[in-house]
Coordinates of C-alpha atoms and ligand atoms in Angstrom, one line a residue:
M7 CA 6.9 98.7 10.0
E8 CA 5.8 95.8 12.2
K9 CA 2.4 95.7 13.7
H10 CA 3.8 96.1 17.2
F11 CA 5.8 99.3 16.4
P12 CA 4.1 102.5 17.6
Q13 CA 3.0 104.9 14.8
A14 CA 0.9 107.8 16.1
P15 CA 3.6 109.3 18.4
F16 CA 5.8 110.0 15.3
A17 CA 3.4 111.7 13.0
G18 CA 4.8 115.0 11.8
K19 CA 8.3 114.5 13.2
R20 CA 11.1 115.2 10.8
I21 CA 14.0 112.9 9.8
H22 CA 16.8 113.4 7.3
L23 CA 18.0 110.3 5.4
G24 CA 21.4 110.2 3.8
V25 CA 22.0 107.6 1.1
C26 CA 25.5 106.5 -0.1
G27 CA 26.7 104.5 -3.0
S28 CA 26.1 100.8 -2.3
V29 CA 24.0 98.0 -3.8
A30 CA 22.0 98.4 -0.5
A31 CA 20.9 101.9 -1.6
Y32 CA 17.7 100.4 -3.0
K33 CA 16.8 99.3 0.5
A34 CA 16.8 103.0 1.5
L35 CA 13.6 103.2 -0.5
D36 CA 11.9 100.7 1.9
L37 CA 13.2 102.7 4.8
L38 CA 11.6 105.8 3.3
R39 CA 8.3 104.0 2.9
A40 CA 8.4 102.7 6.5
F41 CA 9.0 106.3 7.7
C42 CA 6.2 107.7 5.6
K43 CA 3.9 105.0 7.0
V44 CA 4.3 106.4 10.5
E45 CA 3.8 109.9 8.9
L46 CA 7.3 111.1 9.5
R47 CA 8.4 114.0 7.3
V48 CA 11.4 112.8 5.4
T49 CA 14.1 114.7 3.5
V50 CA 16.8 112.8 1.6
T51 CA 20.4 113.5 0.4
M52 CA 21.9 111.2 -2.1
T53 CA 25.7 111.1 -2.7
E54 CA 26.8 111.2 -6.3
A55 CA 27.6 107.4 -6.0
A56 CA 24.1 106.7 -4.6
T57 CA 22.5 108.1 -7.8
R58 CA 24.4 105.4 -9.7
F59 CA 22.3 102.8 -7.9
V60 CA 18.8 104.5 -7.5
T61 CA 17.4 107.8 -8.7
P62 CA 16.2 110.9 -6.8
L63 CA 12.9 110.4 -8.6
S64 CA 12.4 107.1 -6.8
F65 CA 12.7 108.9 -3.4
Q66 CA 10.5 111.8 -4.6
S67 CA 7.8 109.4 -5.8
L68 CA 7.7 107.5 -2.5
G69 CA 7.2 110.6 -0.4
A70 CA 10.4 112.4 0.3
E71 CA 9.7 116.1 0.8
R72 CA 12.9 117.1 -0.8
V73 CA 15.9 115.3 -2.3
Y74 CA 19.3 117.0 -2.1
G75 CA 21.9 116.2 -4.7
S76 CA 25.5 117.5 -5.2
M77 CA 26.6 120.8 -3.7
F78 CA 27.3 122.6 -7.0
G79 CA 26.6 120.3 -10.0
E80 CA 23.6 118.6 -11.5
G81 CA 20.9 117.9 -8.9
R82 CA 21.5 121.1 -7.0
T83 CA 18.3 122.3 -5.4
G84 CA 18.9 126.0 -6.1
D85 CA 19.2 126.6 -2.3
P86 CA 22.6 128.0 -1.5
F87 CA 22.3 126.8 2.1
G88 CA 21.1 123.3 1.4
H89 CA 24.1 122.0 3.4
L90 CA 22.7 123.7 6.5
R91 CA 19.0 122.8 6.3
P92 CA 18.9 119.3 8.0
G93 CA 20.8 120.7 11.0
L94 CA 18.1 123.4 11.4
E95 CA 15.0 121.5 10.4
A96 CA 15.3 117.8 11.1
E97 CA 15.0 116.0 14.5
A98 CA 17.0 112.9 13.5
F99 CA 19.7 112.3 10.9
L100 CA 20.3 108.7 9.6
V101 CA 22.7 107.7 6.9
A102 CA 21.6 104.3 5.5
P103 CA 23.5 102.8 3.8
V104 CA 26.7 104.6 4.8
S105 CA 29.7 103.7 2.7
A106 CA 33.4 103.3 3.8
T107 CA 34.1 106.6 1.9
T108 CA 31.4 108.6 3.7
L109 CA 32.5 107.1 7.0
A110 CA 36.0 108.4 6.3
R111 CA 34.7 111.8 5.3
L112 CA 32.6 112.1 8.5
A113 CA 35.5 110.9 10.6
C114 CA 37.8 113.6 9.1
G115 CA 35.1 116.3 9.3
L116 CA 35.2 117.0 5.6
A117 CA 32.4 119.0 3.9
D118 CA 33.5 118.5 0.3
E119 CA 30.1 117.3 -0.9
M120 CA 26.4 117.8 0.2
L121 CA 25.9 114.9 2.6
A122 CA 29.2 115.4 4.4
G123 CA 28.5 119.1 4.7
Q124 CA 25.1 118.5 6.1
A125 CA 26.5 115.9 8.6
L126 CA 29.2 118.4 9.7
A127 CA 26.5 121.1 10.3
W128 CA 24.3 118.6 12.3
P129 CA 24.5 119.4 16.0
G130 CA 23.5 116.0 17.4
S131 CA 24.3 112.4 17.2
L132 CA 24.3 110.8 13.7
L133 CA 22.8 107.3 13.1
L134 CA 25.0 105.4 10.7
A135 CA 24.0 102.0 9.1
P136 CA 27.0 100.7 7.2
A137 CA 26.9 98.4 4.2
M138 CA 30.2 97.3 2.5
N139 CA 32.4 94.4 1.5
P140 CA 33.7 92.5 4.6
R141 CA 37.3 93.2 3.8
M142 CA 36.6 96.9 3.6
W143 CA 34.6 96.7 6.9
N144 CA 37.5 94.9 8.6
N145 CA 40.2 97.2 7.3
Q146 CA 41.9 99.1 10.1
A147 CA 41.2 102.4 8.4
T148 CA 37.5 101.8 8.6
K149 CA 37.8 100.5 12.2
D150 CA 39.6 103.7 13.1
N151 CA 37.0 105.9 11.5
I152 CA 34.2 104.1 13.3
A153 CA 36.0 104.4 16.6
A154 CA 36.5 108.1 16.0
L155 CA 32.8 108.6 15.2
E156 CA 31.7 106.6 18.2
R157 CA 34.0 108.6 20.5
R158 CA 32.1 111.7 19.3
G159 CA 28.8 110.2 20.3
H160 CA 27.6 109.0 16.9
L161 CA 25.8 105.7 16.8
V162 CA 26.9 103.0 14.3
I163 CA 24.4 100.2 13.9
A164 CA 26.4 97.0 13.6
P165 CA 26.2 95.4 10.1
E166 CA 25.2 91.8 9.8
T167 CA 27.4 88.8 9.0
G168 CA 26.5 86.7 5.9
P169 CA 26.8 86.7 2.1
V170 CA 27.2 90.1 0.5
A171 CA 26.4 91.3 -3.1
C172 CA 29.9 90.5 -4.5
G173 CA 29.5 86.8 -3.4
E174 CA 31.9 87.0 -0.5
E175 CA 30.8 86.2 3.1
G176 CA 31.5 88.0 6.3
E177 CA 30.6 91.1 8.3
G178 CA 29.4 94.1 6.4
R179 CA 25.8 93.3 5.3
F180 CA 23.4 96.1 5.6
P181 CA 21.5 95.7 8.9
D182 CA 18.0 94.4 9.1
L183 CA 15.7 97.3 8.1
R184 CA 13.4 96.7 11.1
I185 CA 16.4 97.4 13.4
I186 CA 17.4 100.5 11.5
C187 CA 13.8 101.7 11.7
L188 CA 13.8 101.1 15.5
Y189 CA 17.0 103.1 16.0
A190 CA 15.5 105.9 13.9
L191 CA 12.3 105.9 16.0
R192 CA 14.3 105.7 19.2
S193 CA 16.2 108.9 18.3
L194 CA 12.8 110.6 18.0
S195 CA 11.4 109.3 21.3
P196 CA 11.4 110.7 24.8
Q197 CA 14.1 108.9 26.9
D198 CA 11.9 108.9 30.0
L199 CA 12.8 105.2 30.8
A200 CA 16.6 105.7 30.3
G201 CA 18.5 103.8 33.0
Q202 CA 15.4 101.6 33.8
R203 CA 15.6 97.8 33.7
V204 CA 12.2 96.4 32.6
L205 CA 11.0 92.8 32.7
I206 CA 8.1 91.9 30.4
T207 CA 6.2 88.6 30.3
L208 CA 4.4 88.0 27.0
G209 CA 2.5 85.5 24.9
P210 CA 0.6 82.4 26.1
T211 CA 2.1 79.6 28.0
R212 CA 1.8 76.0 26.8
E213 CA 1.2 73.3 29.4
P214 CA 2.1 69.8 28.0
W215 CA -0.1 66.8 28.6
D216 CA 1.4 64.0 26.6
C217 CA 4.4 64.2 24.2
V218 CA 2.3 65.8 21.4
R219 CA -0.6 67.6 23.1
F220 CA -0.8 70.7 25.2
W221 CA -3.2 73.1 26.9
S222 CA -2.9 76.8 25.9
N223 CA -4.9 79.9 24.8
H224 CA -5.2 82.3 21.8
S225 CA -2.7 85.0 23.0
S226 CA -0.5 86.3 20.1
G227 CA 2.0 88.1 22.4
L228 CA 1.4 91.3 20.4
M229 CA 0.6 93.5 23.4
G230 CA 3.7 92.4 25.2
A231 CA 5.9 92.8 22.2
S232 CA 4.4 96.3 21.7
L233 CA 5.3 97.2 25.2
A234 CA 8.8 95.7 24.9
V235 CA 9.5 97.8 21.8
A236 CA 7.9 101.0 23.3
A237 CA 10.0 100.7 26.5
W238 CA 13.2 100.1 24.5
L239 CA 12.4 103.1 22.3
R240 CA 12.0 105.2 25.4
G241 CA 15.5 104.2 26.7
A242 CA 14.8 101.2 28.9
D243 CA 17.0 98.1 29.1
V244 CA 14.4 95.4 28.3
Q245 CA 14.3 91.8 29.2
A246 CA 11.4 89.8 27.7
L247 CA 10.2 86.4 28.8
R248 CA 8.2 85.0 26.0
G249 CA 5.9 82.0 25.7
P250 CA 5.9 79.8 22.7
V251 CA 4.1 82.4 20.5
A252 CA 5.4 86.0 20.1
P253 CA 6.1 88.5 17.3
W254 CA 9.7 89.3 16.2
L255 CA 11.7 91.3 18.7
P256 CA 15.1 92.9 17.9
P257 CA 18.3 91.5 19.5
Q258 CA 18.6 94.8 21.4
I259 CA 15.8 93.4 23.6
Q260 CA 17.1 90.4 25.5
T261 CA 14.6 87.6 25.1
R262 CA 14.4 84.3 27.0
E263 CA 12.0 81.5 25.9
T264 CA 9.9 80.2 28.8
P265 CA 7.2 78.0 27.3
T266 CA 5.5 76.9 30.5
A267 CA 4.2 78.8 33.5
Q268 CA 6.7 77.1 35.7
E269 CA 9.6 78.0 33.5
M270 CA 8.4 81.6 33.1
L271 CA 8.1 81.9 36.9
R272 CA 11.6 80.4 37.5
T273 CA 13.2 82.9 35.1
A274 CA 11.1 85.9 36.3
E275 CA 12.0 85.2 39.9
E276 CA 15.7 85.1 39.0
L277 CA 15.6 88.5 37.2
W278 CA 13.0 90.4 39.2
P279 CA 15.3 91.6 42.1
D280 CA 17.3 93.7 39.6
M281 CA 14.4 95.2 37.8
H282 CA 12.8 98.7 38.2
L283 CA 9.6 97.8 36.3
G284 CA 7.7 94.6 35.7
I285 CA 5.1 94.5 32.9
F286 CA 3.0 91.4 33.0
T287 CA 1.1 90.8 29.7
A288 CA 1.5 87.1 29.5
A289 CA -1.7 85.0 29.3
V290 CA -0.4 82.5 31.7
A291 CA -2.4 79.2 31.8
D292 CA -3.9 79.3 35.3
F293 CA -4.1 75.5 35.3
A294 CA -2.0 72.7 33.7
P295 CA -3.3 69.3 32.8
I296 CA -1.9 66.5 35.0
P297 CA 0.5 65.0 32.5
F298 CA -0.4 61.7 30.9
G299 CA 3.3 60.9 30.6
A300 CA 6.1 60.8 28.0
E301 CA 4.2 58.5 25.6
K302 CA 1.6 59.5 23.1
F303 CA -2.0 58.8 24.3
K304 CA -3.5 56.4 21.8
K305 CA -7.1 56.9 20.6
T306 CA -7.7 53.2 21.1
S307 CA -7.1 53.7 24.8
S308 CA -10.4 55.5 25.2
T309 CA -12.9 55.1 22.4
K310 CA -15.7 56.8 24.3
G311 CA -13.8 60.0 25.3
F312 CA -12.2 60.8 28.6
N313 CA -11.8 63.5 31.2
L314 CA -8.7 65.4 32.1
S315 CA -7.6 66.6 35.5
F316 CA -5.9 69.9 36.0
Q317 CA -3.6 71.3 38.7
P318 CA -3.2 75.0 39.5
N319 CA -0.2 76.9 38.1
P320 CA 1.6 79.6 40.0
D321 CA 0.4 83.2 39.6
I322 CA 3.7 84.8 38.3
L323 CA 2.7 88.4 38.9
A324 CA 1.3 87.8 42.3
T325 CA 4.4 85.8 43.4
L326 CA 6.8 88.6 42.3
A327 CA 4.5 91.4 43.7
R328 CA 4.9 89.9 47.1
S329 CA 8.6 90.8 47.1
K330 CA 8.1 94.2 45.5
K331 CA 10.7 96.7 46.9
A332 CA 10.7 100.5 47.1
G333 CA 11.6 101.8 43.6
Q334 CA 10.0 98.8 41.8
R335 CA 6.8 99.3 39.8
I336 CA 4.3 96.9 38.3
I337 CA 2.0 97.1 35.3
A338 CA -0.6 94.4 35.4
F339 CA -3.2 93.4 32.8
A340 CA -6.7 92.1 33.4
A341 CA -8.5 90.1 30.8
E342 CA -12.2 90.0 31.6
S343 CA -15.3 88.7 29.9
E344 CA -17.7 90.8 32.1
N345 CA -17.8 93.4 34.9
L346 CA -14.6 95.0 33.4
E347 CA -14.3 98.0 35.8
K348 CA -15.3 96.2 39.0
N349 CA -12.9 93.3 38.3
A350 CA -10.1 95.7 37.2
H351 CA -10.4 97.6 40.5
C352 CA -10.2 94.4 42.4
K353 CA -7.1 93.1 40.4
L354 CA -5.3 96.5 40.9
Q355 CA -5.3 95.8 44.6
T356 CA -4.8 92.0 44.7
K357 CA -1.9 92.2 42.2
N358 CA -0.2 95.1 44.1
A359 CA 0.1 96.9 40.8
D360 CA 0.8 100.6 40.1
L361 CA -1.0 100.5 36.8
L362 CA -3.6 98.1 35.6
V363 CA -4.7 97.8 32.0
A364 CA -8.0 96.1 31.7
N365 CA -9.6 94.8 28.5
L366 CA -12.6 92.7 27.5
V367 CA -11.8 89.4 25.9
G368 CA -14.0 87.9 23.1
G369 CA -15.4 89.9 20.3
E370 CA -13.8 92.2 17.6
D371 CA -10.9 94.5 18.6
C372 CA -10.9 92.9 22.0
A373 CA -7.4 91.8 23.2
F374 CA -6.7 88.3 22.2
A375 CA -5.2 87.7 18.7
S376 CA -6.3 91.2 17.5
P377 CA -4.0 93.9 16.3
N378 CA -6.1 96.4 18.2
N379 CA -7.3 96.7 21.8
T380 CA -9.8 98.8 23.7
A381 CA -8.5 99.4 27.2
L382 CA -9.2 101.0 30.5
I383 CA -6.2 102.1 32.5
L384 CA -6.4 102.4 36.3
D385 CA -3.6 103.6 38.5
H386 CA -2.8 103.3 42.3
N387 CA -3.8 106.9 42.9
G388 CA -7.3 106.3 41.8
G389 CA -6.9 107.6 38.3
L390 CA -9.0 106.0 35.5
L391 CA -8.5 106.5 31.8
R392 CA -10.9 105.1 29.1
L393 CA -9.0 104.8 25.8
P394 CA -10.6 104.4 22.4
T395 CA -9.8 101.3 20.3
L396 CA -6.1 101.7 19.3
P397 CA -3.5 99.6 17.5
K398 CA -1.5 97.7 20.2
G399 CA 1.7 99.6 19.3
D400 CA 0.0 102.9 20.0
L401 CA -1.7 101.6 23.1
A402 CA 1.6 100.5 24.5
W403 CA 2.9 104.1 24.1
R404 CA -0.1 105.5 26.0
I405 CA 0.4 103.0 28.8
L406 CA 4.0 104.2 29.2
D407 CA 2.7 107.8 29.1
C408 CA 0.4 107.0 32.0
L409 CA 3.3 105.4 33.9
S410 CA 5.5 108.5 33.3
S411 CA 2.9 110.8 34.7
L412 CA 2.2 108.8 37.9
Ligands
LIG510 N1 -0.9 86.5 35.6 C1 0.3 85.9 35.9 N2 0.3 84.5 36.2 C2 -0.8 83.8 36.2 C3 -2.0 84.4 35.8 C4 -2.0 85.8 35.6 O1 1.4 86.5 36.0 N3 -0.8 82.5 36.4 C5 -0.9 87.9 35.4 C6 -1.2 88.3 33.9 O2 -0.1 88.4 33.1 C7 -1.9 89.7 34.1 C8 -2.6 89.5 35.5 O3 -1.9 88.5 36.2 O4 -1.0 90.7 34.2 C9 -4.1 89.2 35.4 O5 -4.3 88.1 34.6 P1 -5.8 87.6 34.3 O6 -5.7 86.4 33.4 O7 -6.6 88.8 33.9 O8 -6.4 87.2 35.7 P2 -6.1 86.0 36.7 O9 -5.2 86.5 37.8 O10 -5.5 84.8 35.9 O11 -7.5 85.7 37.2 P3 -8.8 85.3 36.5 O12 -8.4 84.4 35.3 O13 -9.6 84.5 37.5 O14 -9.5 86.5 36.0

């Protein structure tokens, strides 16, 4: 799991992982490890073909609570109703990798082996992450099976295009594990932001001076990336505007690069009228150096040092907040080096925010460039919540909880 994925909200939730016969079956072990890291309770079913690539013992050793094998033969668990258990016990059902054969079984509603039986007895939507040869993926039979499964509300995570194990190239590569993890977590998340369009600014901005030098700050973009991921997991349609530094975001979150404050403002102004929620985490440079020009400033031009002049940059949040309409909400941040609470109250008003997350900058576990943050959350109804130091992924979740309860 990435540092900006939430962890605490998933502890104790239960997921069932089906594994089919594919070279990619070994990657299901990494998925299991990622799920265990966020303390999900994981049960596994391996098809007979999957056991040709990896063993049940590998899954047991890495934390699976139970590994189901074939319905009647070797690997049987001794439970006559094993084919019904995930449907009764799990909260999400992922098959990764899912083979062309299992897709066909699921599309037909067969229950002729354990995994297919469990899928047929599963009452909700299945998450399916295919891996296969590109010719098999592009075969009309597979396409028809996928279409039938999607029509029934199951979610097929698009495979990637590129080289596959047999040496051919094309569509059919097992999807990025981080994306599969995110879909799995989303199926375990409340969908309280479903239908909401969310704009997030994140990272530092970089204000150029000459063609090689710039003015910026230490922001890592981690808090904004954590909020972008948390909002997507909770059902939002997320649009991220990122400065020149930011963690990985999945393609499901639309991301635009806006390196300078002026570019971030221009893009934000274009998108804001259609948004329901704006989350402003970017550490926008308040001032930009007056540019030297397109040439490189030579050290021989000023052997005794020199002074720079700065001009103010626009306040992106304040600019958008002026045109805030009914139905639009704003989450602002406040980075303070002193008088945290007093300054936070003041910024909640001046930024016209519904929620303000205030943190101290400087020192350990304090905002900039740290994986953790210790924050104070104020809301427009006068509420104030002091949170303990939390990983930013979990803090993002708590911020959205506060928004939901406003
Ligand atoms: N912000 C912004 N554009 C700016 C400056 C800040 O959108 N040019 C947003 C930040 O993303 C944050 C909030 O405004 O949500 C507060 O930022 P902060 O740096 O704490 O305060 P400033 O408004 O810059 O004021 P000061 O630096 O004087 O504390």
